[in-house]
mmCIF file of C-alpha atoms and ligand atoms in Angstrom:
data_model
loop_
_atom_site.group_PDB
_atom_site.id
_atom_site.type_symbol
_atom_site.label_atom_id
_atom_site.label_comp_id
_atom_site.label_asym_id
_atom_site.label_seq_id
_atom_site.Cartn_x
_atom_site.Cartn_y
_atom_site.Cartn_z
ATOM 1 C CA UNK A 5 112.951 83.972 132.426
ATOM 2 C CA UNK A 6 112.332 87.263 130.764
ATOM 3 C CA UNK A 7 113.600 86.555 127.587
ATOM 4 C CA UNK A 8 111.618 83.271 127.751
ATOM 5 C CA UNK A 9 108.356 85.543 127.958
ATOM 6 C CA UNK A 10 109.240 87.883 125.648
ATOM 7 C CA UNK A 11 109.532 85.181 123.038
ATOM 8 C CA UNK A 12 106.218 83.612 123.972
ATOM 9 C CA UNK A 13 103.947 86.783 123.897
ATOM 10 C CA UNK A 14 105.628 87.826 120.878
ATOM 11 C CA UNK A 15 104.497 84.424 119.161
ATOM 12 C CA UNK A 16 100.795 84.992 121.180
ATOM 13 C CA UNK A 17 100.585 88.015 119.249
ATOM 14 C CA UNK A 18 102.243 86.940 115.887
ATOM 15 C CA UNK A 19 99.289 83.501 115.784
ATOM 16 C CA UNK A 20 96.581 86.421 116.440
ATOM 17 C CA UNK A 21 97.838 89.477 114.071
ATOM 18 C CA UNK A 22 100.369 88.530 111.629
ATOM 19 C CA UNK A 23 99.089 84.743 110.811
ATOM 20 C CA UNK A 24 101.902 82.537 108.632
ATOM 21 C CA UNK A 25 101.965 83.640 104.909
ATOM 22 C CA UNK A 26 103.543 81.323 102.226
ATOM 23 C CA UNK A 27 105.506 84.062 100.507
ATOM 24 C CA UNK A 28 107.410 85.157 103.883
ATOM 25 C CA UNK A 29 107.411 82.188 105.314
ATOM 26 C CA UNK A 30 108.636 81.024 102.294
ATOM 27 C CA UNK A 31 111.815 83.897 102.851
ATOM 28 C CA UNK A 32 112.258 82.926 106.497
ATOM 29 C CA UNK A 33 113.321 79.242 105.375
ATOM 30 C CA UNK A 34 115.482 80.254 102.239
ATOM 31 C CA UNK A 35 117.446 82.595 104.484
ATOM 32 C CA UNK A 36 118.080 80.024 107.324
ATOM 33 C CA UNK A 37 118.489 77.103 104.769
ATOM 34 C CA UNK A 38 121.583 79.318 102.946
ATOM 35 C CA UNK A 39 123.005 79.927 106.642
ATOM 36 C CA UNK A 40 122.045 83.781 106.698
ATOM 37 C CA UNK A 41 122.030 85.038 110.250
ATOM 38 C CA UNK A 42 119.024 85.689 111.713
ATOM 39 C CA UNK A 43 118.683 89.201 112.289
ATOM 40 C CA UNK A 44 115.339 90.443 110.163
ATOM 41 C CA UNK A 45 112.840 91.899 111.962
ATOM 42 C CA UNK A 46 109.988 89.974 113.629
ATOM 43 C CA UNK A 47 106.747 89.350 112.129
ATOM 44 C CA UNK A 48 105.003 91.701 114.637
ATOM 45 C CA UNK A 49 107.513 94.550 113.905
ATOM 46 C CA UNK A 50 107.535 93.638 109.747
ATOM 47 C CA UNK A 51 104.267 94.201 109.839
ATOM 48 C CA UNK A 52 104.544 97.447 111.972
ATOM 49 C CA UNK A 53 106.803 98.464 108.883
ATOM 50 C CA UNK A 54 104.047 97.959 106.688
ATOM 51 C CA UNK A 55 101.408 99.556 108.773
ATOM 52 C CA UNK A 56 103.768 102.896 108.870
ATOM 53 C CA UNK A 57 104.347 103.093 105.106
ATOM 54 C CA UNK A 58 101.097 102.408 104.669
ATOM 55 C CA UNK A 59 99.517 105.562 107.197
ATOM 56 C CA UNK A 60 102.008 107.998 104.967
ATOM 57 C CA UNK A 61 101.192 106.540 102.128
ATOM 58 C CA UNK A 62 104.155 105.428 100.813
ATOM 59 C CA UNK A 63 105.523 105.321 97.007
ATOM 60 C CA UNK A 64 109.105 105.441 97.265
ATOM 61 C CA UNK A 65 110.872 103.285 99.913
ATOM 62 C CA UNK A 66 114.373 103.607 100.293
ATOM 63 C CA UNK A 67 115.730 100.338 102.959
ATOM 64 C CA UNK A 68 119.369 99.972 103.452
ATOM 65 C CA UNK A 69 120.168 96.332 104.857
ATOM 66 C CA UNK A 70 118.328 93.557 103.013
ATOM 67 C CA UNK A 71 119.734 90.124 104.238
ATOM 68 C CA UNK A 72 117.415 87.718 103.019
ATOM 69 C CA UNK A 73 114.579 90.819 102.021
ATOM 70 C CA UNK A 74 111.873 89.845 104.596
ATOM 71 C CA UNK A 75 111.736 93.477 105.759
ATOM 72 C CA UNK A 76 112.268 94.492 102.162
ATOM 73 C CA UNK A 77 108.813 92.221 101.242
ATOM 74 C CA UNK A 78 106.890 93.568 104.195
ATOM 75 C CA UNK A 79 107.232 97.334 103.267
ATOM 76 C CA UNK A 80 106.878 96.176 99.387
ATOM 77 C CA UNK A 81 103.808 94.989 100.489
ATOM 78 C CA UNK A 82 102.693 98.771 101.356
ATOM 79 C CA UNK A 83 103.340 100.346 98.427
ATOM 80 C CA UNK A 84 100.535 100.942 95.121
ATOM 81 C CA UNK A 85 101.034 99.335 92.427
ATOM 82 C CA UNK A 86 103.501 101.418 90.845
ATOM 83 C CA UNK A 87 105.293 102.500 93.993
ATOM 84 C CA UNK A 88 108.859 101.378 94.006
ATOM 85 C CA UNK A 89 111.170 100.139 96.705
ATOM 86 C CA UNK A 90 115.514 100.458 96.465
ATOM 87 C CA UNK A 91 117.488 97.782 99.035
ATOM 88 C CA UNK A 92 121.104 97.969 99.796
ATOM 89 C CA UNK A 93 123.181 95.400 100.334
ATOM 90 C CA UNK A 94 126.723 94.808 100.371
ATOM 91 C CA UNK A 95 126.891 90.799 100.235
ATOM 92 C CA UNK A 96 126.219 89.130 97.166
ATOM 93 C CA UNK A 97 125.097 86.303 98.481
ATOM 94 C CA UNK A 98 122.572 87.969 100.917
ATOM 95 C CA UNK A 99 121.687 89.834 97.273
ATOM 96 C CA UNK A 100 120.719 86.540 95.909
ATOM 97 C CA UNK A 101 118.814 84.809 98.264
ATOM 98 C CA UNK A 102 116.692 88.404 99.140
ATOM 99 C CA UNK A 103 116.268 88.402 95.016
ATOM 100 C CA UNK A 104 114.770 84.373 94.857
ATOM 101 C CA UNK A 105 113.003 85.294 97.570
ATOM 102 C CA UNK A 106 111.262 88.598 95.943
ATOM 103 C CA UNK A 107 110.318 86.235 92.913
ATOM 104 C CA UNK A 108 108.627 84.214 95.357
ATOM 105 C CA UNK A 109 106.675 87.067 96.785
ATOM 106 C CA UNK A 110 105.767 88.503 93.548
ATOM 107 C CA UNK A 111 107.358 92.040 94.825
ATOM 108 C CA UNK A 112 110.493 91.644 92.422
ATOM 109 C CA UNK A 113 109.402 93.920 89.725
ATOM 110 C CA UNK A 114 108.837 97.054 92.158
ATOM 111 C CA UNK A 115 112.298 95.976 94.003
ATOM 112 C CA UNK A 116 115.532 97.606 92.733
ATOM 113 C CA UNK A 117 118.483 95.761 94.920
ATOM 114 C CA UNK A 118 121.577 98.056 94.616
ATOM 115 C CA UNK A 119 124.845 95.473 96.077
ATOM 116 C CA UNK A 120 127.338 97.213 96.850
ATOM 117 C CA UNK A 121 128.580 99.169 100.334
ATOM 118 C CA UNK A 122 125.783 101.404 101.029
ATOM 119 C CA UNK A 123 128.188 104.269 101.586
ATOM 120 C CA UNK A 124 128.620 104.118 98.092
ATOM 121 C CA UNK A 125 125.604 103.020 96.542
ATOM 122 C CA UNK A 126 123.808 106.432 98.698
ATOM 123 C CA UNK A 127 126.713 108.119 96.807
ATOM 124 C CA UNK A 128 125.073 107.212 93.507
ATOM 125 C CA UNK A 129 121.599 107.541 94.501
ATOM 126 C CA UNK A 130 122.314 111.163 95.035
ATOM 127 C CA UNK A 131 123.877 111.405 91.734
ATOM 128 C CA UNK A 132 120.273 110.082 89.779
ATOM 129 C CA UNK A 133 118.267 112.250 90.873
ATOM 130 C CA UNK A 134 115.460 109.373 92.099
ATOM 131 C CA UNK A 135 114.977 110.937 95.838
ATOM 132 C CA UNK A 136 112.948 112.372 97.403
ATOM 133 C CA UNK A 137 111.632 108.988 99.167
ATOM 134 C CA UNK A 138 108.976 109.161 101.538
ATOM 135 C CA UNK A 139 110.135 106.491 103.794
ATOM 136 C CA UNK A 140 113.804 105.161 104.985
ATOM 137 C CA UNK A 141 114.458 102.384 107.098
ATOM 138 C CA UNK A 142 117.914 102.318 108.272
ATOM 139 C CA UNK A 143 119.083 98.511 109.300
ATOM 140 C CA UNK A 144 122.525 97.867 107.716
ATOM 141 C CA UNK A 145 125.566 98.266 109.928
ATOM 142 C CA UNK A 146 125.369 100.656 112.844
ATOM 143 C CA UNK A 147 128.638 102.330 112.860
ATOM 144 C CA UNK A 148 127.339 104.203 109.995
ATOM 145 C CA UNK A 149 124.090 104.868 111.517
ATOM 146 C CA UNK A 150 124.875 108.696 111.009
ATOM 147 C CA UNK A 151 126.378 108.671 107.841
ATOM 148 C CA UNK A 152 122.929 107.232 106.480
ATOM 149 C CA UNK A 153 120.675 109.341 108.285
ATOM 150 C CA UNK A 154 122.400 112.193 106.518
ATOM 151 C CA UNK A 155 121.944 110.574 103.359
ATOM 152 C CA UNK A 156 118.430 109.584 104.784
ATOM 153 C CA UNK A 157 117.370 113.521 105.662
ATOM 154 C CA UNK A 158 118.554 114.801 101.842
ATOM 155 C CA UNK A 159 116.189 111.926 100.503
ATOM 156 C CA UNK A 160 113.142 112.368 102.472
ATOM 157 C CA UNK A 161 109.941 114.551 101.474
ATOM 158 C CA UNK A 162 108.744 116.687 104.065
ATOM 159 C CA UNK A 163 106.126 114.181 105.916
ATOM 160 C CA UNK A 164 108.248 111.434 105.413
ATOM 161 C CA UNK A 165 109.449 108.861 108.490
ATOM 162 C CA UNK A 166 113.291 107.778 108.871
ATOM 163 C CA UNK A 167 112.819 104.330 110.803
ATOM 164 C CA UNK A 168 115.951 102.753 112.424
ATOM 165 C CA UNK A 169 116.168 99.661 113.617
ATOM 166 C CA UNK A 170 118.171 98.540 116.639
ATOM 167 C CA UNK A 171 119.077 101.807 118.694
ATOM 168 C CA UNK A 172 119.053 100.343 122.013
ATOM 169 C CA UNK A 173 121.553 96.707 121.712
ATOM 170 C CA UNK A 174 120.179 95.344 124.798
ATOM 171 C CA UNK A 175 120.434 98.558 126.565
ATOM 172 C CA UNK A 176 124.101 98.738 125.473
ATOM 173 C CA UNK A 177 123.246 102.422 124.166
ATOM 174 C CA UNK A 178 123.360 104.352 127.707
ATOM 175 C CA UNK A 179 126.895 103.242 128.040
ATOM 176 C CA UNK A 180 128.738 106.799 127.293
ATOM 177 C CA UNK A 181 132.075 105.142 127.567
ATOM 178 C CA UNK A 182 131.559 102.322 125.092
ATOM 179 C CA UNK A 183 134.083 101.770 123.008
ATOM 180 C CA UNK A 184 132.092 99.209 120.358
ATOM 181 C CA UNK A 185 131.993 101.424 117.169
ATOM 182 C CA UNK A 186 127.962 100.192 116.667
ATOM 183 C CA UNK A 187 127.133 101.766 120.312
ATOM 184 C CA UNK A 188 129.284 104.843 119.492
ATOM 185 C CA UNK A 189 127.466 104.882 116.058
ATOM 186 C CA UNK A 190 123.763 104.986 117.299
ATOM 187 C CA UNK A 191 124.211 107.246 120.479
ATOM 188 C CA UNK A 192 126.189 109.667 117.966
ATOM 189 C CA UNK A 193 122.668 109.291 115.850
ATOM 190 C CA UNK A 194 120.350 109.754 118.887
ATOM 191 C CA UNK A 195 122.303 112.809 119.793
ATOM 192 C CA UNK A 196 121.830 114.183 116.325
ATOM 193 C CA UNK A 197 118.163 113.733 115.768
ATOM 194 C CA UNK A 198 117.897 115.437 119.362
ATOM 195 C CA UNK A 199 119.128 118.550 117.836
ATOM 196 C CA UNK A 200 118.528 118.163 114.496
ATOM 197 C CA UNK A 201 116.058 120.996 113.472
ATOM 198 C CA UNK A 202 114.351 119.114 110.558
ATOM 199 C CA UNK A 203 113.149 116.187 112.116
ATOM 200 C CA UNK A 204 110.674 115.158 115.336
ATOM 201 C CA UNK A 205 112.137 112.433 116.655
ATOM 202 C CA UNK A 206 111.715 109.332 119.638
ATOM 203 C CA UNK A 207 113.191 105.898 120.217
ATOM 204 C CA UNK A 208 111.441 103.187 121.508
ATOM 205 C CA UNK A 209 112.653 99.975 123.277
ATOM 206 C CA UNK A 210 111.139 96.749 122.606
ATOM 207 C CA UNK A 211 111.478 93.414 123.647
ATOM 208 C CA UNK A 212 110.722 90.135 121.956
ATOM 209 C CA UNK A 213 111.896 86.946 120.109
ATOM 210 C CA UNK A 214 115.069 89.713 119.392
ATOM 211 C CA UNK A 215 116.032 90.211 122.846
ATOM 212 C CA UNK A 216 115.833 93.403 124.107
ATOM 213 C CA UNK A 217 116.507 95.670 121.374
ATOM 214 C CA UNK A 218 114.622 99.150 119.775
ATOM 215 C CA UNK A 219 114.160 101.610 117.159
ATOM 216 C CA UNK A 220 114.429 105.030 116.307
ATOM 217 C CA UNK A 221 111.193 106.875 114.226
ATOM 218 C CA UNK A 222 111.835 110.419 112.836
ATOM 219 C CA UNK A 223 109.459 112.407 111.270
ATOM 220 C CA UNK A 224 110.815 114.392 108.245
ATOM 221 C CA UNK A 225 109.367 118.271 109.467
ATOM 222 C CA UNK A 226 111.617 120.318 106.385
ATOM 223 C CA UNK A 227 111.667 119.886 102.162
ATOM 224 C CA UNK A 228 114.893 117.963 101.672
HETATM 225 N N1 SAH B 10 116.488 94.583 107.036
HETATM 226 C C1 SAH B 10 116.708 93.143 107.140
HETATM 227 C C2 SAH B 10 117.861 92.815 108.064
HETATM 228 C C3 SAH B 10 119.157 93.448 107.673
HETATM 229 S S1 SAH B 10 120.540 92.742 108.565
HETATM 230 C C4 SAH B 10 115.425 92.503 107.680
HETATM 231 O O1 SAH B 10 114.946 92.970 108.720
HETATM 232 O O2 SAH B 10 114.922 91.556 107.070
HETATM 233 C C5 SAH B 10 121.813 93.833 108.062
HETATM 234 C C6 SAH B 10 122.260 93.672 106.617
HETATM 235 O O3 SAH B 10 123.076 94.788 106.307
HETATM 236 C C7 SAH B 10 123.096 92.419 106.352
HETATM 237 O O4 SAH B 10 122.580 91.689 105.269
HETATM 238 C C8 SAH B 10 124.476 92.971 106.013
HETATM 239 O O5 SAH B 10 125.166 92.226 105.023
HETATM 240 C C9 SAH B 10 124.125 94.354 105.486
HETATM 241 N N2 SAH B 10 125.234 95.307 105.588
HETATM 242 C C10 SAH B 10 126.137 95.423 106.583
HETATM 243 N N3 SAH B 10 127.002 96.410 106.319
HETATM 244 C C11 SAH B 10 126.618 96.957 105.140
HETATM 245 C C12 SAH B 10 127.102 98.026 104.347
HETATM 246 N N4 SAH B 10 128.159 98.761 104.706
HETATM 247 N N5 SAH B 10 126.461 98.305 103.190
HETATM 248 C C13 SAH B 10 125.370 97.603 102.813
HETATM 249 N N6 SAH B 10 124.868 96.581 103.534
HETATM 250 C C14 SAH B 10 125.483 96.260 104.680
HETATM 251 C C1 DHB B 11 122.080 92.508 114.294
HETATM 252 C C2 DHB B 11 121.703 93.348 113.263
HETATM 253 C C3 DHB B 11 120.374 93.728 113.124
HETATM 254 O O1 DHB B 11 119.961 94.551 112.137
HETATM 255 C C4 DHB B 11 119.424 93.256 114.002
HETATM 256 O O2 DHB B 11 118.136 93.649 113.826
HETATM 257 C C5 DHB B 11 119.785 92.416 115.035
HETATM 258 C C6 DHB B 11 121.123 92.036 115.179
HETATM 259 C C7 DHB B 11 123.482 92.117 114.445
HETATM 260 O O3 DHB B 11 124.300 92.511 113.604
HETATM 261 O O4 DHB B 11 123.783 91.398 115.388
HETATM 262 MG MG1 MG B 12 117.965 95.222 112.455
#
């Protein structure tokens, strides 16, 4: 039953506040049509995305985890005309449908899609000297989880928000015993942003067309 009402109030509140538009749309079918799984956020929390980067005012966004770039196109969306946006993304052909589907949106020339295992493309980042960003969203794989939040804290301004999606795994994440390397991942993150001097931190669970899931928000309080 539950799961049944999530669904419907989250498309109640998708009709009212985040109406169909062609361009994402548009990305939602591409994806499916080439068989990527459907994991992006939903429309409700895309736009919540948007409506974050937009309240810091947002330049440089740094997202690692494309799939099919509707996330990607959401927080594109925030940025001035000559902010920029890098996406990370280690399957090529998740690289290629997010990059048709950036054309389509008219975001592609702000969008610099780095393929490659992010563990390796943060490497390089760190190397060009590009940071500081003043957003991250963190949606890739979540063993790594901490690995990129430490990239994620040496590449944020002071003001900036670290955003992570999917912290609670249908409530998977109180299990202290789990085994799965994605639980151990994000509890090993929430425990670190509870200490972690340079950031103000919560988690919040939500439920919705994704099931019971969450995310994490940290506010950058230190200069990188
Ligand atoms: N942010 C997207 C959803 C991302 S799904 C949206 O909301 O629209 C997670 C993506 O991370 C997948 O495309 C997967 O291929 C990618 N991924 C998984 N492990 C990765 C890694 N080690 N490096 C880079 N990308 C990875
Ligand atoms: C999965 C990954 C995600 O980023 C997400 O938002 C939902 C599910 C997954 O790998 O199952
Ligand atoms: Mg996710």
């Amino acid at each position: 039953m539950s799961e049944q009402l999530w669904s419907a109030v989250d498309a109640y509140l998708c009709g009212l506040l985040v109406p169909g538009d062609p361009a994402l749309d548009a990305a939602l079918e591409a994806s499916a049509a080439a068989g990527l799984p459907p994991i992006q956020v939903a429309p409700n929390q895309g736009k919540l995305l948007q409506l974050l980067a937009r309240m810091i005012g947002a330049r440089r966004i740094l997202e690692i985890g494309t799939l099919g770039g509707y996330s990607t196109i959401w927080l594109a969306r925030a940025l001035p005309p000559d902010g920029t946006l890098i996406t990370l993304e280690a399957d090529a052909k998740h690289a290629d449908v997010a990059r048709a589907n950036f054309s389509r949106a008219g975001v592609d020339r702000q969008i610099d899609l780095r393929l490659g295992l992010a563990l390796d493309t943060l490497k390089q980042i760190s190397t060009e000297g590009i940071a500081p960003f003043d957003l991250v969203f963190i949606d890739a794989d979540k063993a790594n989880i901490p690995a990129y939040f430490s990239f994620a804290l040496d590449f944020t301004r002071r003001g900036g928000l670290v955003i992570v999606d999917n912290v609670i795994r249908s409530g998977a994440v109180i299990d202290a015993a789990s085994a799965d390397p994605d639980i151990r991942g994000i509890r090993q993150f929430n425990e670190r942003i509870a200490r972690e001097p340079r950031v103000s931190a919560t988690a919040i669970q939500t439920v919705g067309s994704k099931g019971h899931d969450g995310f994490a928000l940290a506010l950058v309080t230190a200069d990188p």
